[in-house]
């Protein structure tokens, strides 16, 4: 959502600063795997911010990222036995091409892009798990990502309404000095 409001670069920078601050504040190690774990949310932020743009490069990137993640996961020796797990990652490319103005699918695509990047990082750098575990996660992922997409959509709508309200409030005229003086003269 910060990337959608501030733009991709500033939004991703804000998210990165927040993630690093949270990591340092919680005294978690700032090691290679921790830094890798920042990537999924950065990709999701980019995806959410750029979803509605008609820039050719942006659309290509948004279609390519989840597909490349699908391929990378499926090429792993464990991932190749659980490739069905990656079919969720086809949702972002399909949604970006077919439903570019739908907030829910924008949110769903962002959360599945985050899931795709996280899945690849997990299988290669954290713990490959077993094919059976990956396959058993399929129904859990469906519920989890639907809840996330609903939360993203509602948070975005709330943020936009709040910003709109603040903008309207800031445009209310405050009394000018001359009107205050005239009012004072009338009271005297």
PDB file of C-alpha atoms in Angstrom:
ATOM      1  CA  UNK A   1       0.000   0.000   0.000  1.00  0.00           C
ATOM      2  CA  UNK A   2       2.817   2.498   0.674  1.00  0.00           C
ATOM      3  CA  UNK A   3       4.124   1.816  -2.838  1.00  0.00           C
ATOM      4  CA  UNK A   4       0.676   2.465  -4.316  1.00  0.00           C
ATOM      5  CA  UNK A   5       0.446   5.773  -2.442  1.00  0.00           C
ATOM      6  CA  UNK A   6       4.048   6.998  -2.659  1.00  0.00           C
ATOM      7  CA  UNK A   7       4.975   5.355  -5.941  1.00  0.00           C
ATOM      8  CA  UNK A   8       7.015   2.208  -6.472  1.00  0.00           C
ATOM      9  CA  UNK A   9      10.440   3.566  -5.570  1.00  0.00           C
ATOM     10  CA  UNK A  10       9.568   5.629  -2.471  1.00  0.00           C
ATOM     11  CA  UNK A  11       7.051   3.029  -1.300  1.00  0.00           C
ATOM     12  CA  UNK A  12       9.545   0.199  -1.595  1.00  0.00           C
ATOM     13  CA  UNK A  13      12.162   2.341   0.158  1.00  0.00           C
ATOM     14  CA  UNK A  14       9.720   3.056   3.004  1.00  0.00           C
ATOM     15  CA  UNK A  15       8.950  -0.648   3.322  1.00  0.00           C
ATOM     16  CA  UNK A  16      12.648  -1.564   3.278  1.00  0.00           C
ATOM     17  CA  UNK A  17      13.422   0.988   5.995  1.00  0.00           C
ATOM     18  CA  UNK A  18      10.522  -0.330   8.091  1.00  0.00           C
ATOM     19  CA  UNK A  19      11.669  -3.952   7.633  1.00  0.00           C
ATOM     20  CA  UNK A  20      15.284  -3.147   8.535  1.00  0.00           C
ATOM     21  CA  UNK A  21      14.196  -1.053  11.539  1.00  0.00           C
ATOM     22  CA  UNK A  22      11.918  -3.843  12.766  1.00  0.00           C
ATOM     23  CA  UNK A  23      14.708  -6.402  12.369  1.00  0.00           C
ATOM     24  CA  UNK A  24      17.245  -4.254  14.213  1.00  0.00           C
ATOM     25  CA  UNK A  25      14.744  -3.280  16.932  1.00  0.00           C
ATOM     26  CA  UNK A  26      13.782  -6.909  17.547  1.00  0.00           C
ATOM     27  CA  UNK A  27      17.485  -7.764  17.743  1.00  0.00           C
ATOM     28  CA  UNK A  28      17.097 -10.402  15.024  1.00  0.00           C
ATOM     29  CA  UNK A  29      20.255 -11.142  13.056  1.00  0.00           C
ATOM     30  CA  UNK A  30      20.629  -9.105   9.884  1.00  0.00           C
ATOM     31  CA  UNK A  31      22.135 -12.004   7.946  1.00  0.00           C
ATOM     32  CA  UNK A  32      21.859 -13.110   4.314  1.00  0.00           C
ATOM     33  CA  UNK A  33      18.627 -15.075   4.770  1.00  0.00           C
ATOM     34  CA  UNK A  34      16.979 -12.200   6.667  1.00  0.00           C
ATOM     35  CA  UNK A  35      17.879  -9.806   3.871  1.00  0.00           C
ATOM     36  CA  UNK A  36      16.551 -12.308   1.314  1.00  0.00           C
ATOM     37  CA  UNK A  37      13.288 -12.394   3.249  1.00  0.00           C
ATOM     38  CA  UNK A  38      12.830  -8.656   2.544  1.00  0.00           C
ATOM     39  CA  UNK A  39      12.554  -9.436  -1.192  1.00  0.00           C
ATOM     40  CA  UNK A  40       9.042 -10.949  -1.294  1.00  0.00           C
ATOM     41  CA  UNK A  41       7.386  -7.885   0.200  1.00  0.00           C
ATOM     42  CA  UNK A  42       9.435  -5.602  -2.076  1.00  0.00           C
ATOM     43  CA  UNK A  43       8.253  -7.474  -5.167  1.00  0.00           C
ATOM     44  CA  UNK A  44       4.665  -7.431  -3.893  1.00  0.00           C
ATOM     45  CA  UNK A  45       4.873  -3.688  -3.294  1.00  0.00           C
ATOM     46  CA  UNK A  46       6.192  -3.115  -6.810  1.00  0.00           C
ATOM     47  CA  UNK A  47       3.472  -5.321  -8.243  1.00  0.00           C
ATOM     48  CA  UNK A  48       0.690  -3.566  -6.313  1.00  0.00           C
ATOM     49  CA  UNK A  49       1.999  -0.103  -7.238  1.00  0.00           C
ATOM     50  CA  UNK A  50       2.475  -0.824 -10.939  1.00  0.00           C
ATOM     51  CA  UNK A  51      -0.552  -3.093 -11.489  1.00  0.00           C
ATOM     52  CA  UNK A  52      -2.738  -0.538 -13.259  1.00  0.00           C
ATOM     53  CA  UNK A  53      -0.028   1.039 -15.396  1.00  0.00           C
ATOM     54  CA  UNK A  54       0.027   0.427 -19.104  1.00  0.00           C
ATOM     55  CA  UNK A  55       3.795   0.574 -19.358  1.00  0.00           C
ATOM     56  CA  UNK A  56       4.937  -2.314 -21.533  1.00  0.00           C
ATOM     57  CA  UNK A  57       8.096  -2.945 -19.471  1.00  0.00           C
ATOM     58  CA  UNK A  58       6.090  -3.009 -16.244  1.00  0.00           C
ATOM     59  CA  UNK A  59       3.544  -5.500 -17.603  1.00  0.00           C
ATOM     60  CA  UNK A  60       6.299  -7.761 -18.949  1.00  0.00           C
ATOM     61  CA  UNK A  61       8.041  -7.696 -15.580  1.00  0.00           C
ATOM     62  CA  UNK A  62       4.817  -8.413 -13.694  1.00  0.00           C
ATOM     63  CA  UNK A  63       4.073 -11.393 -15.928  1.00  0.00           C
ATOM     64  CA  UNK A  64       7.669 -12.649 -15.941  1.00  0.00           C
ATOM     65  CA  UNK A  65       8.421 -12.526 -12.196  1.00  0.00           C
ATOM     66  CA  UNK A  66       5.845 -15.114 -11.047  1.00  0.00           C
ATOM     67  CA  UNK A  67       6.544 -17.332 -14.075  1.00  0.00           C
ATOM     68  CA  UNK A  68      10.293 -17.230 -13.409  1.00  0.00           C
ATOM     69  CA  UNK A  69       9.598 -18.083  -9.768  1.00  0.00           C
ATOM     70  CA  UNK A  70       7.410 -20.987 -10.903  1.00  0.00           C
ATOM     71  CA  UNK A  71      10.223 -22.267 -13.110  1.00  0.00           C
ATOM     72  CA  UNK A  72      12.900 -21.792 -10.436  1.00  0.00           C
ATOM     73  CA  UNK A  73      10.818 -23.679  -7.859  1.00  0.00           C
ATOM     74  CA  UNK A  74       9.981 -26.474 -10.306  1.00  0.00           C
ATOM     75  CA  UNK A  75      13.640 -26.901 -11.282  1.00  0.00           C
ATOM     76  CA  UNK A  76      14.631 -27.602  -7.686  1.00  0.00           C
ATOM     77  CA  UNK A  77      14.881 -31.345  -6.964  1.00  0.00           C
ATOM     78  CA  UNK A  78      12.163 -31.144  -4.285  1.00  0.00           C
ATOM     79  CA  UNK A  79      10.126 -28.530  -6.139  1.00  0.00           C
ATOM     80  CA  UNK A  80      10.007 -30.705  -9.240  1.00  0.00           C
ATOM     81  CA  UNK A  81       8.035 -33.239  -7.219  1.00  0.00           C
ATOM     82  CA  UNK A  82       5.627 -30.590  -5.937  1.00  0.00           C
ATOM     83  CA  UNK A  83       5.284 -28.422  -9.055  1.00  0.00           C
ATOM     84  CA  UNK A  84       1.476 -28.344  -8.633  1.00  0.00           C
ATOM     85  CA  UNK A  85       2.087 -26.031  -5.660  1.00  0.00           C
ATOM     86  CA  UNK A  86       3.320 -23.351  -8.074  1.00  0.00           C
ATOM     87  CA  UNK A  87       0.128 -23.185 -10.126  1.00  0.00           C
ATOM     88  CA  UNK A  88      -1.071 -20.441  -7.769  1.00  0.00           C
ATOM     89  CA  UNK A  89       1.666 -18.296  -9.207  1.00  0.00           C
ATOM     90  CA  UNK A  90      -0.124 -18.165 -12.548  1.00  0.00           C
ATOM     91  CA  UNK A  91      -2.782 -15.957 -10.936  1.00  0.00           C
ATOM     92  CA  UNK A  92      -0.709 -12.728 -11.147  1.00  0.00           C
ATOM     93  CA  UNK A  93       0.108 -13.010 -14.883  1.00  0.00           C
ATOM     94  CA  UNK A  94      -3.477 -13.951 -15.743  1.00  0.00           C
ATOM     95  CA  UNK A  95      -4.944 -11.168 -13.589  1.00  0.00           C
ATOM     96  CA  UNK A  96      -2.575  -8.486 -14.882  1.00  0.00           C
ATOM     97  CA  UNK A  97      -3.513  -9.346 -18.457  1.00  0.00           C
ATOM     98  CA  UNK A  98      -7.261  -9.899 -17.995  1.00  0.00           C
ATOM     99  CA  UNK A  99      -8.323  -7.790 -14.988  1.00  0.00           C
ATOM    100  CA  UNK A 100      -6.060  -4.722 -14.825  1.00  0.00           C
ATOM    101  CA  UNK A 101      -8.601  -2.492 -13.033  1.00  0.00           C
ATOM    102  CA  UNK A 102      -9.878  -4.857 -10.369  1.00  0.00           C
ATOM    103  CA  UNK A 103      -8.665  -4.000  -6.842  1.00  0.00           C
ATOM    104  CA  UNK A 104      -9.266  -7.477  -5.430  1.00  0.00           C
ATOM    105  CA  UNK A 105      -7.278  -9.173  -8.204  1.00  0.00           C
ATOM    106  CA  UNK A 106      -4.597  -6.508  -7.865  1.00  0.00           C
ATOM    107  CA  UNK A 107      -4.360  -7.445  -4.176  1.00  0.00           C
ATOM    108  CA  UNK A 108      -4.504 -11.166  -4.899  1.00  0.00           C
ATOM    109  CA  UNK A 109      -1.791 -10.816  -7.526  1.00  0.00           C
ATOM    110  CA  UNK A 110       0.455  -8.867  -5.163  1.00  0.00           C
ATOM    111  CA  UNK A 111       0.109 -11.445  -2.400  1.00  0.00           C
ATOM    112  CA  UNK A 112       0.733 -14.355  -4.791  1.00  0.00           C
ATOM    113  CA  UNK A 113       3.774 -12.580  -6.237  1.00  0.00           C
ATOM    114  CA  UNK A 114       5.042 -12.239  -2.681  1.00  0.00           C
ATOM    115  CA  UNK A 115       4.251 -15.918  -2.135  1.00  0.00           C
ATOM    116  CA  UNK A 116       6.114 -16.939  -5.300  1.00  0.00           C
ATOM    117  CA  UNK A 117       9.294 -15.057  -4.395  1.00  0.00           C
ATOM    118  CA  UNK A 118       9.077 -16.326  -0.816  1.00  0.00           C
ATOM    119  CA  UNK A 119       8.566 -19.904  -1.998  1.00  0.00           C
ATOM    120  CA  UNK A 120      11.686 -19.801  -4.153  1.00  0.00           C
ATOM    121  CA  UNK A 121      13.751 -18.242  -1.367  1.00  0.00           C
ATOM    122  CA  UNK A 122      12.444 -20.833   1.090  1.00  0.00           C
ATOM    123  CA  UNK A 123      13.127 -23.879  -1.078  1.00  0.00           C
ATOM    124  CA  UNK A 124      16.643 -22.767  -2.086  1.00  0.00           C
ATOM    125  CA  UNK A 125      17.975 -20.925   0.961  1.00  0.00           C
ATOM    126  CA  UNK A 126      15.989 -21.816   4.064  1.00  0.00           C
ATOM    127  CA  UNK A 127      14.527 -25.337   4.032  1.00  0.00           C
ATOM    128  CA  UNK A 128      13.489 -27.366   0.987  1.00  0.00           C
ATOM    129  CA  UNK A 129      10.921 -29.313   3.058  1.00  0.00           C
ATOM    130  CA  UNK A 130       9.519 -32.458   1.453  1.00  0.00           C
ATOM    131  CA  UNK A 131       7.285 -32.632  -1.616  1.00  0.00           C
ATOM    132  CA  UNK A 132       4.505 -33.971   0.621  1.00  0.00           C
ATOM    133  CA  UNK A 133       4.684 -30.928   2.885  1.00  0.00           C
ATOM    134  CA  UNK A 134       4.581 -28.513  -0.068  1.00  0.00           C
ATOM    135  CA  UNK A 135       1.569 -30.342  -1.486  1.00  0.00           C
ATOM    136  CA  UNK A 136      -0.182 -30.391   1.890  1.00  0.00           C
ATOM    137  CA  UNK A 137       0.150 -26.597   2.047  1.00  0.00           C
ATOM    138  CA  UNK A 138      -1.983 -26.060  -1.087  1.00  0.00           C
ATOM    139  CA  UNK A 139      -5.345 -25.624   0.693  1.00  0.00           C
ATOM    140  CA  UNK A 140      -3.758 -23.572   3.475  1.00  0.00           C
ATOM    141  CA  UNK A 141      -2.198 -21.229   0.910  1.00  0.00           C
ATOM    142  CA  UNK A 142      -5.603 -20.702  -0.723  1.00  0.00           C
ATOM    143  CA  UNK A 143      -7.197 -19.543   2.526  1.00  0.00           C
ATOM    144  CA  UNK A 144      -4.144 -17.572   3.660  1.00  0.00           C
ATOM    145  CA  UNK A 145      -3.783 -15.649   0.394  1.00  0.00           C
ATOM    146  CA  UNK A 146      -7.507 -14.949   0.105  1.00  0.00           C
ATOM    147  CA  UNK A 147      -7.457 -13.455   3.601  1.00  0.00           C
ATOM    148  CA  UNK A 148      -4.367 -11.410   2.719  1.00  0.00           C
ATOM    149  CA  UNK A 149      -5.958 -10.161  -0.509  1.00  0.00           C
ATOM    150  CA  UNK A 150      -9.110  -9.107   1.327  1.00  0.00           C
ATOM    151  CA  UNK A 151      -6.984  -7.350   3.952  1.00  0.00           C
ATOM    152  CA  UNK A 152      -4.899  -5.571   1.311  1.00  0.00           C
ATOM    153  CA  UNK A 153      -8.021  -4.456  -0.561  1.00  0.00           C
ATOM    154  CA  UNK A 154      -9.746  -3.157   2.563  1.00  0.00           C
ATOM    155  CA  UNK A 155      -6.574  -1.471   3.830  1.00  0.00           C
ATOM    156  CA  UNK A 156      -6.062   0.205   0.476  1.00  0.00           C
ATOM    157  CA  UNK A 157      -9.670   1.442   0.369  1.00  0.00           C
ATOM    158  CA  UNK A 158      -9.385   2.719   3.937  1.00  0.00           C
ATOM    159  CA  UNK A 159      -6.090   4.450   3.181  1.00  0.00           C
ATOM    160  CA  UNK A 160      -7.487   6.091   0.053  1.00  0.00           C
ATOM    161  CA  UNK A 161     -10.629   7.257   1.895  1.00  0.00           C
ATOM    162  CA  UNK A 162      -8.497   8.653   4.716  1.00  0.00           C
ATOM    163  CA  UNK A 163      -6.189  10.486   2.301  1.00  0.00           C
ATOM    164  CA  UNK A 164      -9.195  11.842   0.410  1.00  0.00           C
ATOM    165  CA  UNK A 165     -10.752  13.060   3.658  1.00  0.00           C
ATOM    166  CA  UNK A 166      -7.504  14.701   4.750  1.00  0.00           C
ATOM    167  CA  UNK A 167      -7.228  16.411   1.386  1.00  0.00           C
ATOM    168  CA  UNK A 168     -10.779  17.738   1.672  1.00  0.00           C
ATOM    169  CA  UNK A 169     -10.155  18.923   5.226  1.00  0.00           C
ATOM    170  CA  UNK A 170      -6.984  20.723   4.181  1.00  0.00           C
ATOM    171  CA  UNK A 171      -8.950  22.625   1.537  1.00  0.00           C
ATOM    172  CA  UNK A 172     -11.423  24.031   4.028  1.00  0.00           C
ATOM    173  CA  UNK A 173     -10.826  27.726   4.242  1.00  0.00           C
ATOM    174  CA  UNK A 174      -9.418  28.954   7.469  1.00  0.00           C
ATOM    175  CA  UNK A 175     -10.484  32.451   8.392  1.00  0.00           C
ATOM    176  CA  UNK A 176      -8.354  35.095   6.756  1.00  0.00           C
ATOM    177  CA  UNK A 177      -6.801  37.823   8.915  1.00  0.00           C
ATOM    178  CA  UNK A 178      -8.968  40.494   7.253  1.00  0.00           C
ATOM    179  CA  UNK A 179     -12.200  38.595   8.012  1.00  0.00           C
ATOM    180  CA  UNK A 180     -11.163  38.306  11.641  1.00  0.00           C
ATOM    181  CA  UNK A 181     -10.478  42.053  11.798  1.00  0.00           C
ATOM    182  CA  UNK A 182     -13.841  42.892  10.208  1.00  0.00           C
ATOM    183  CA  UNK A 183     -15.647  40.593  12.610  1.00  0.00           C
ATOM    184  CA  UNK A 184     -13.891  42.279  15.516  1.00  0.00           C
ATOM    185  CA  UNK A 185     -14.925  45.725  14.199  1.00  0.00           C
ATOM    186  CA  UNK A 186     -18.543  44.592  13.914  1.00  0.00           C
ATOM    187  CA  UNK A 187     -18.504  43.310  17.496  1.00  0.00           C
ATOM    188  CA  UNK A 188     -17.152  46.610  18.856  1.00  0.00           C
TER     189      UNK A 188
END
